[in-house]
Amino acid sequence: MGKMVSPSKFLFDVDFAAPPEPEELPSAEPEIPMIPVNEHNRLLQEAKAQAFEQGRMQALQEHQSHQDRLLTEEVGHLVGAVGRVLGELEEDQAALEKDAASLAFLVARRLCAHLIARQPLAEIVALVSGALGPLRRAPHLVIRIHERDVEALKKRLDPIVMEKGYDGRLVILGEPDIARGDCRIEWADGGIIRDRKALEREIDARIKAYLQARANERQAGKVAADPNTQRDE
């Protein structure tokens, strides 16, 4: 008896004209790179060293920036302090100059008063002696002094008149309103006045003008040195 064969099913649902479906292959797993352990440890140490160096450099830069800021602030404080000290020194110097000038003028004025009290005719004789040479051709000279010193001046001028060769008429008049040590020399078309009080006022005015000019220079220097006062043109 022969072996029985199972009958084949009808394949009516199969499209023999369609291309065969591609065979699905299993996806390949990614290849994991493998390096020796020693090489891995060496690369790890290099990475750590590089990271440490970068951190150290960044820390140094931050520290340097902080120090620069502190230095800039300290320089600003020092500049301000120096400016204040210089301003105080300039004010002190101005006060010292004023006091020194006032003191010198006071001493000179008192010394002059004492000298005139001791030798009231010394400056008058010197002034007349200097004037007689250029004025020797003047027909007459009038000298006005304090009334107490008329006779003493005549005695001192007689030899000077002869020495200078003055041939004109010399008249010495005493007046109570002229201070001792002062005089007025008059001739036909001119005259000379020696007035100690007026001279002191002139000296005082010049000292004040000098001190004011110095104060103006210091103020101008402050304005020029202050950047807040400078304007862009």
mmCIF file of C-alpha atoms in Angstrom:
data_model
loop_
_atom_site.group_PDB
_atom_site.id
_atom_site.type_symbol
_atom_site.label_atom_id
_atom_site.label_comp_id
_atom_site.label_asym_id
_atom_site.label_seq_id
_atom_site.Cartn_x
_atom_site.Cartn_y
_atom_site.Cartn_z
ATOM 1 C CA MET A 1 0.000 0.000 0.000
ATOM 2 C CA GLY A 2 1.417 3.218 -1.028
ATOM 3 C CA LYS A 3 2.038 6.450 1.235
ATOM 4 C CA MET A 4 -0.702 9.011 1.154
ATOM 5 C CA VAL A 5 0.165 12.609 0.221
ATOM 6 C CA SER A 6 -1.860 15.535 1.611
ATOM 7 C CA PRO A 7 -3.393 17.567 -1.139
ATOM 8 C CA SER A 8 -2.042 21.129 -1.758
ATOM 9 C CA LYS A 9 -4.266 24.075 -0.969
ATOM 10 C CA PHE A 10 -5.436 26.304 -3.734
ATOM 11 C CA LEU A 11 -3.343 29.469 -3.969
ATOM 12 C CA PHE A 12 -5.964 31.781 -5.407
ATOM 13 C CA ASP A 13 -4.964 34.677 -3.095
ATOM 14 C CA VAL A 14 -1.288 34.768 -4.157
ATOM 15 C CA ASP A 15 -0.229 37.428 -6.657
ATOM 16 C CA PHE A 16 2.468 35.782 -8.656
ATOM 17 C CA ALA A 17 3.192 39.067 -10.592
ATOM 18 C CA ALA A 18 4.203 41.022 -7.449
ATOM 19 C CA PRO A 19 7.922 41.179 -6.588
ATOM 20 C CA PRO A 20 9.016 39.112 -3.709
ATOM 21 C CA GLU A 21 9.080 40.840 -0.334
ATOM 22 C CA PRO A 22 12.604 41.694 0.877
ATOM 23 C CA GLU A 23 13.922 39.577 3.556
ATOM 24 C CA GLU A 24 14.145 41.407 6.850
ATOM 25 C CA LEU A 25 17.586 41.205 8.338
ATOM 26 C CA PRO A 26 18.186 41.758 12.036
ATOM 27 C CA SER A 27 19.569 45.307 12.825
ATOM 28 C CA ALA A 28 23.229 45.432 13.593
ATOM 29 C CA GLU A 29 24.122 46.554 17.126
ATOM 30 C CA PRO A 30 26.450 49.655 17.306
ATOM 31 C CA GLU A 31 30.064 48.845 17.704
ATOM 32 C CA ILE A 32 31.453 49.980 21.035
ATOM 33 C CA PRO A 33 35.032 51.297 20.680
ATOM 34 C CA MET A 34 37.397 49.495 22.890
ATOM 35 C CA ILE A 35 40.782 50.801 24.087
ATOM 36 C CA PRO A 36 43.255 49.297 26.451
ATOM 37 C CA VAL A 37 42.857 50.123 30.125
ATOM 38 C CA ASN A 38 46.266 51.841 30.305
ATOM 39 C CA GLU A 39 45.366 54.132 27.410
ATOM 40 C CA HIS A 40 42.025 54.892 29.069
ATOM 41 C CA ASN A 41 43.721 55.793 32.342
ATOM 42 C CA ARG A 42 46.255 58.003 30.540
ATOM 43 C CA LEU A 43 43.547 59.935 28.662
ATOM 44 C CA LEU A 44 41.557 60.305 31.876
ATOM 45 C CA GLN A 45 44.576 61.774 33.687
ATOM 46 C CA GLU A 46 45.241 64.180 30.813
ATOM 47 C CA ALA A 47 41.613 65.349 30.844
ATOM 48 C CA LYS A 48 41.772 65.903 34.617
ATOM 49 C CA ALA A 49 45.047 67.818 34.307
ATOM 50 C CA GLN A 50 43.657 70.000 31.502
ATOM 51 C CA ALA A 51 40.499 70.746 33.491
ATOM 52 C CA PHE A 52 42.579 71.603 36.567
ATOM 53 C CA GLU A 53 44.833 73.952 34.552
ATOM 54 C CA GLN A 54 41.830 75.694 33.005
ATOM 55 C CA GLY A 55 40.276 76.146 36.447
ATOM 56 C CA ARG A 56 43.546 77.455 37.857
ATOM 57 C CA MET A 57 43.980 79.970 35.010
ATOM 58 C CA GLN A 58 40.395 81.160 35.379
ATOM 59 C CA ALA A 59 40.875 81.572 39.122
ATOM 60 C CA LEU A 60 44.090 83.541 38.519
ATOM 61 C CA GLN A 61 42.358 85.795 36.010
ATOM 62 C CA GLU A 62 39.483 86.442 38.392
ATOM 63 C CA HIS A 63 41.938 87.145 41.209
ATOM 64 C CA GLN A 64 43.956 89.501 38.982
ATOM 65 C CA SER A 65 40.788 91.319 37.899
ATOM 66 C CA HIS A 66 39.779 91.707 41.527
ATOM 67 C CA GLN A 67 43.219 93.030 42.438
ATOM 68 C CA ASP A 68 43.099 95.458 39.505
ATOM 69 C CA ARG A 69 39.753 96.776 40.696
ATOM 70 C CA LEU A 70 41.082 97.183 44.210
ATOM 71 C CA LEU A 71 44.208 98.922 42.906
ATOM 72 C CA THR A 72 42.124 101.285 40.766
ATOM 73 C CA GLU A 73 39.927 102.138 43.732
ATOM 74 C CA GLU A 74 42.949 102.717 45.969
ATOM 75 C CA VAL A 75 44.575 104.937 43.343
ATOM 76 C CA GLY A 76 41.369 106.948 43.136
ATOM 77 C CA HIS A 77 41.298 107.297 46.919
ATOM 78 C CA LEU A 78 44.965 108.336 46.961
ATOM 79 C CA VAL A 79 44.465 110.881 44.200
ATOM 80 C CA GLY A 80 41.554 112.379 46.088
ATOM 81 C CA ALA A 81 43.517 112.431 49.339
ATOM 82 C CA VAL A 82 46.539 114.011 47.665
ATOM 83 C CA GLY A 83 44.296 116.609 46.038
ATOM 84 C CA ARG A 84 42.776 117.487 49.404
ATOM 85 C CA VAL A 85 46.203 117.702 51.038
ATOM 86 C CA LEU A 86 47.545 119.879 48.227
ATOM 87 C CA GLY A 87 44.496 122.101 48.498
ATOM 88 C CA GLU A 88 45.053 122.457 52.227
ATOM 89 C CA LEU A 89 48.751 123.129 51.649
ATOM 90 C CA GLU A 90 47.926 125.786 49.060
ATOM 91 C CA GLU A 91 45.504 127.412 51.471
ATOM 92 C CA ASP A 92 48.094 127.244 54.234
ATOM 93 C CA GLN A 93 50.743 128.620 51.879
ATOM 94 C CA ALA A 94 48.444 131.455 50.860
ATOM 95 C CA ALA A 95 47.776 132.238 54.513
ATOM 96 C CA LEU A 96 51.506 132.078 55.277
ATOM 97 C CA GLU A 97 52.311 134.375 52.351
ATOM 98 C CA LYS A 98 49.710 136.849 53.498
ATOM 99 C CA ASP A 99 50.889 136.708 57.101
ATOM 100 C CA ALA A 100 54.549 136.979 56.055
ATOM 101 C CA ALA A 101 53.871 139.955 53.802
ATOM 102 C CA SER A 102 51.792 141.668 56.461
ATOM 103 C CA LEU A 103 54.416 140.986 59.104
ATOM 104 C CA ALA A 104 57.253 142.199 56.876
ATOM 105 C CA PHE A 105 55.341 145.362 56.040
ATOM 106 C CA LEU A 106 54.529 145.957 59.701
ATOM 107 C CA VAL A 107 58.165 145.465 60.735
ATOM 108 C CA ALA A 108 59.399 147.717 57.928
ATOM 109 C CA ARG A 109 56.905 150.416 58.828
ATOM 110 C CA ARG A 110 57.809 150.353 62.493
ATOM 111 C CA LEU A 111 61.516 150.241 61.729
ATOM 112 C CA CYS A 112 61.121 153.190 59.374
ATOM 113 C CA ALA A 113 59.240 155.113 62.060
ATOM 114 C CA HIS A 114 62.028 154.461 64.587
ATOM 115 C CA LEU A 115 64.733 155.468 62.096
ATOM 116 C CA ILE A 116 62.910 158.664 61.203
ATOM 117 C CA ALA A 117 62.442 159.447 64.879
ATOM 118 C CA ARG A 118 66.194 159.061 65.421
ATOM 119 C CA GLN A 119 67.355 160.685 62.142
ATOM 120 C CA PRO A 120 64.450 162.665 60.678
ATOM 121 C CA LEU A 121 66.643 164.503 58.153
ATOM 122 C CA ALA A 122 68.623 161.599 56.692
ATOM 123 C CA GLU A 123 66.247 160.839 53.812
ATOM 124 C CA ILE A 124 65.512 164.508 53.195
ATOM 125 C CA VAL A 125 69.229 165.361 52.871
ATOM 126 C CA ALA A 126 69.728 162.437 50.476
ATOM 127 C CA LEU A 127 66.725 163.514 48.383
ATOM 128 C CA VAL A 128 67.834 167.176 48.195
ATOM 129 C CA SER A 129 71.416 166.175 47.402
ATOM 130 C CA GLY A 130 70.215 164.040 44.496
ATOM 131 C CA ALA A 131 67.989 166.816 43.175
ATOM 132 C CA LEU A 132 70.515 169.669 43.346
ATOM 133 C CA GLY A 133 72.683 168.315 40.550
ATOM 134 C CA PRO A 134 69.990 168.239 37.811
ATOM 135 C CA LEU A 135 68.408 171.444 39.206
ATOM 136 C CA ARG A 136 71.547 173.516 39.672
ATOM 137 C CA ARG A 137 70.311 175.943 36.989
ATOM 138 C CA ALA A 138 66.916 176.427 38.613
ATOM 139 C CA PRO A 139 66.582 180.033 39.840
ATOM 140 C CA HIS A 140 65.170 178.968 43.175
ATOM 141 C CA LEU A 141 64.203 175.901 45.214
ATOM 142 C CA VAL A 142 61.716 175.757 48.055
ATOM 143 C CA ILE A 143 61.986 172.958 50.607
ATOM 144 C CA ARG A 144 59.053 172.449 52.954
ATOM 145 C CA ILE A 145 59.648 170.325 56.069
ATOM 146 C CA HIS A 146 58.424 170.021 59.617
ATOM 147 C CA GLU A 147 58.972 173.273 61.488
ATOM 148 C CA ARG A 148 61.145 171.641 64.150
ATOM 149 C CA ASP A 149 63.809 170.630 61.616
ATOM 150 C CA VAL A 150 64.343 173.869 59.667
ATOM 151 C CA GLU A 151 67.538 175.042 61.358
ATOM 152 C CA ALA A 152 69.095 171.585 61.446
ATOM 153 C CA LEU A 153 68.426 171.111 57.729
ATOM 154 C CA LYS A 154 69.995 174.464 56.838
ATOM 155 C CA LYS A 155 73.209 173.472 58.583
ATOM 156 C CA ARG A 156 73.358 170.156 56.751
ATOM 157 C CA LEU A 157 72.526 171.558 53.319
ATOM 158 C CA ASP A 158 75.028 174.455 53.233
ATOM 159 C CA PRO A 159 78.059 172.269 52.386
ATOM 160 C CA ILE A 160 76.011 170.234 49.906
ATOM 161 C CA VAL A 161 74.877 173.363 48.074
ATOM 162 C CA MET A 162 78.496 174.454 47.680
ATOM 163 C CA GLU A 163 79.578 170.984 46.593
ATOM 164 C CA LYS A 164 76.872 170.733 43.925
ATOM 165 C CA GLY A 165 77.572 174.268 42.656
ATOM 166 C CA TYR A 166 74.012 175.458 43.032
ATOM 167 C CA ASP A 167 73.861 179.230 42.491
ATOM 168 C CA GLY A 168 70.119 179.727 42.861
ATOM 169 C CA ARG A 169 68.101 180.735 45.878
ATOM 170 C CA LEU A 170 67.369 177.955 48.374
ATOM 171 C CA VAL A 171 64.449 178.550 50.716
ATOM 172 C CA ILE A 172 63.609 176.197 53.619
ATOM 173 C CA LEU A 173 60.154 176.613 55.129
ATOM 174 C CA GLY A 174 58.791 174.921 58.228
ATOM 175 C CA GLU A 175 55.168 173.745 58.274
ATOM 176 C CA PRO A 176 53.429 172.040 61.180
ATOM 177 C CA ASP A 177 51.225 169.798 59.021
ATOM 178 C CA ILE A 178 54.198 168.035 57.395
ATOM 179 C CA ALA A 179 55.310 164.930 59.308
ATOM 180 C CA ARG A 180 58.917 164.642 60.406
ATOM 181 C CA GLY A 181 60.927 162.838 57.761
ATOM 182 C CA ASP A 182 58.617 164.091 54.978
ATOM 183 C CA CYS A 183 59.275 167.029 52.680
ATOM 184 C CA ARG A 184 58.190 168.822 49.534
ATOM 185 C CA ILE A 185 60.767 170.204 47.106
ATOM 186 C CA GLU A 186 59.352 172.748 44.681
ATOM 187 C CA TRP A 187 60.819 174.662 41.742
ATOM 188 C CA ALA A 188 59.396 176.762 38.970
ATOM 189 C CA ASP A 189 58.018 173.965 36.781
ATOM 190 C CA GLY A 190 57.946 170.895 39.006
ATOM 191 C CA GLY A 191 58.329 169.357 42.409
ATOM 192 C CA ILE A 192 59.046 166.286 44.508
ATOM 193 C CA ILE A 193 56.970 165.059 47.424
ATOM 194 C CA ARG A 194 58.121 162.651 50.095
ATOM 195 C CA ASP A 195 55.078 161.451 52.035
ATOM 196 C CA ARG A 196 55.670 158.415 54.197
ATOM 197 C CA LYS A 197 51.968 157.767 54.836
ATOM 198 C CA ALA A 198 51.165 157.867 51.111
ATOM 199 C CA LEU A 199 54.137 155.570 50.443
ATOM 200 C CA GLU A 200 52.858 153.093 53.036
ATOM 201 C CA ARG A 201 49.409 153.117 51.428
ATOM 202 C CA GLU A 202 50.984 152.473 48.031
ATOM 203 C CA ILE A 203 53.058 149.575 49.385
ATOM 204 C CA ASP A 204 50.024 148.115 51.159
ATOM 205 C CA ALA A 205 47.965 148.333 47.959
ATOM 206 C CA ARG A 206 50.694 146.605 45.950
ATOM 207 C CA ILE A 207 51.013 143.820 48.523
ATOM 208 C CA LYS A 208 47.250 143.247 48.431
ATOM 209 C CA ALA A 209 47.280 143.257 44.625
ATOM 210 C CA TYR A 210 50.116 140.694 44.623
ATOM 211 C CA LEU A 211 48.318 138.418 47.079
ATOM 212 C CA GLN A 212 45.084 138.697 45.095
ATOM 213 C CA ALA A 213 46.929 137.816 41.883
ATOM 214 C CA ARG A 214 48.428 134.765 43.586
ATOM 215 C CA ALA A 215 44.973 133.715 44.809
ATOM 216 C CA ASN A 216 43.579 134.101 41.286
ATOM 217 C CA GLU A 217 46.414 131.953 39.885
ATOM 218 C CA ARG A 218 45.722 129.211 42.425
ATOM 219 C CA GLN A 219 42.002 129.310 41.668
ATOM 220 C CA ALA A 220 42.696 129.138 37.930
ATOM 221 C CA GLY A 221 44.992 126.156 38.534
ATOM 222 C CA LYS A 222 42.266 124.355 40.492
ATOM 223 C CA VAL A 223 39.731 124.958 37.747
ATOM 224 C CA ALA A 224 42.148 123.693 35.089
ATOM 225 C CA ALA A 225 42.984 120.571 37.123
ATOM 226 C CA ASP A 226 39.345 119.676 37.862
ATOM 227 C CA PRO A 227 37.993 117.486 35.015
ATOM 228 C CA ASN A 228 34.422 118.246 36.074
ATOM 229 C CA THR A 229 34.883 121.888 35.042
ATOM 230 C CA GLN A 230 36.172 121.076 31.565
ATOM 231 C CA ARG A 231 33.635 121.183 28.762
ATOM 232 C CA ASP A 232 33.792 119.554 25.381
ATOM 233 C CA GLU A 233 34.062 122.136 22.633
#
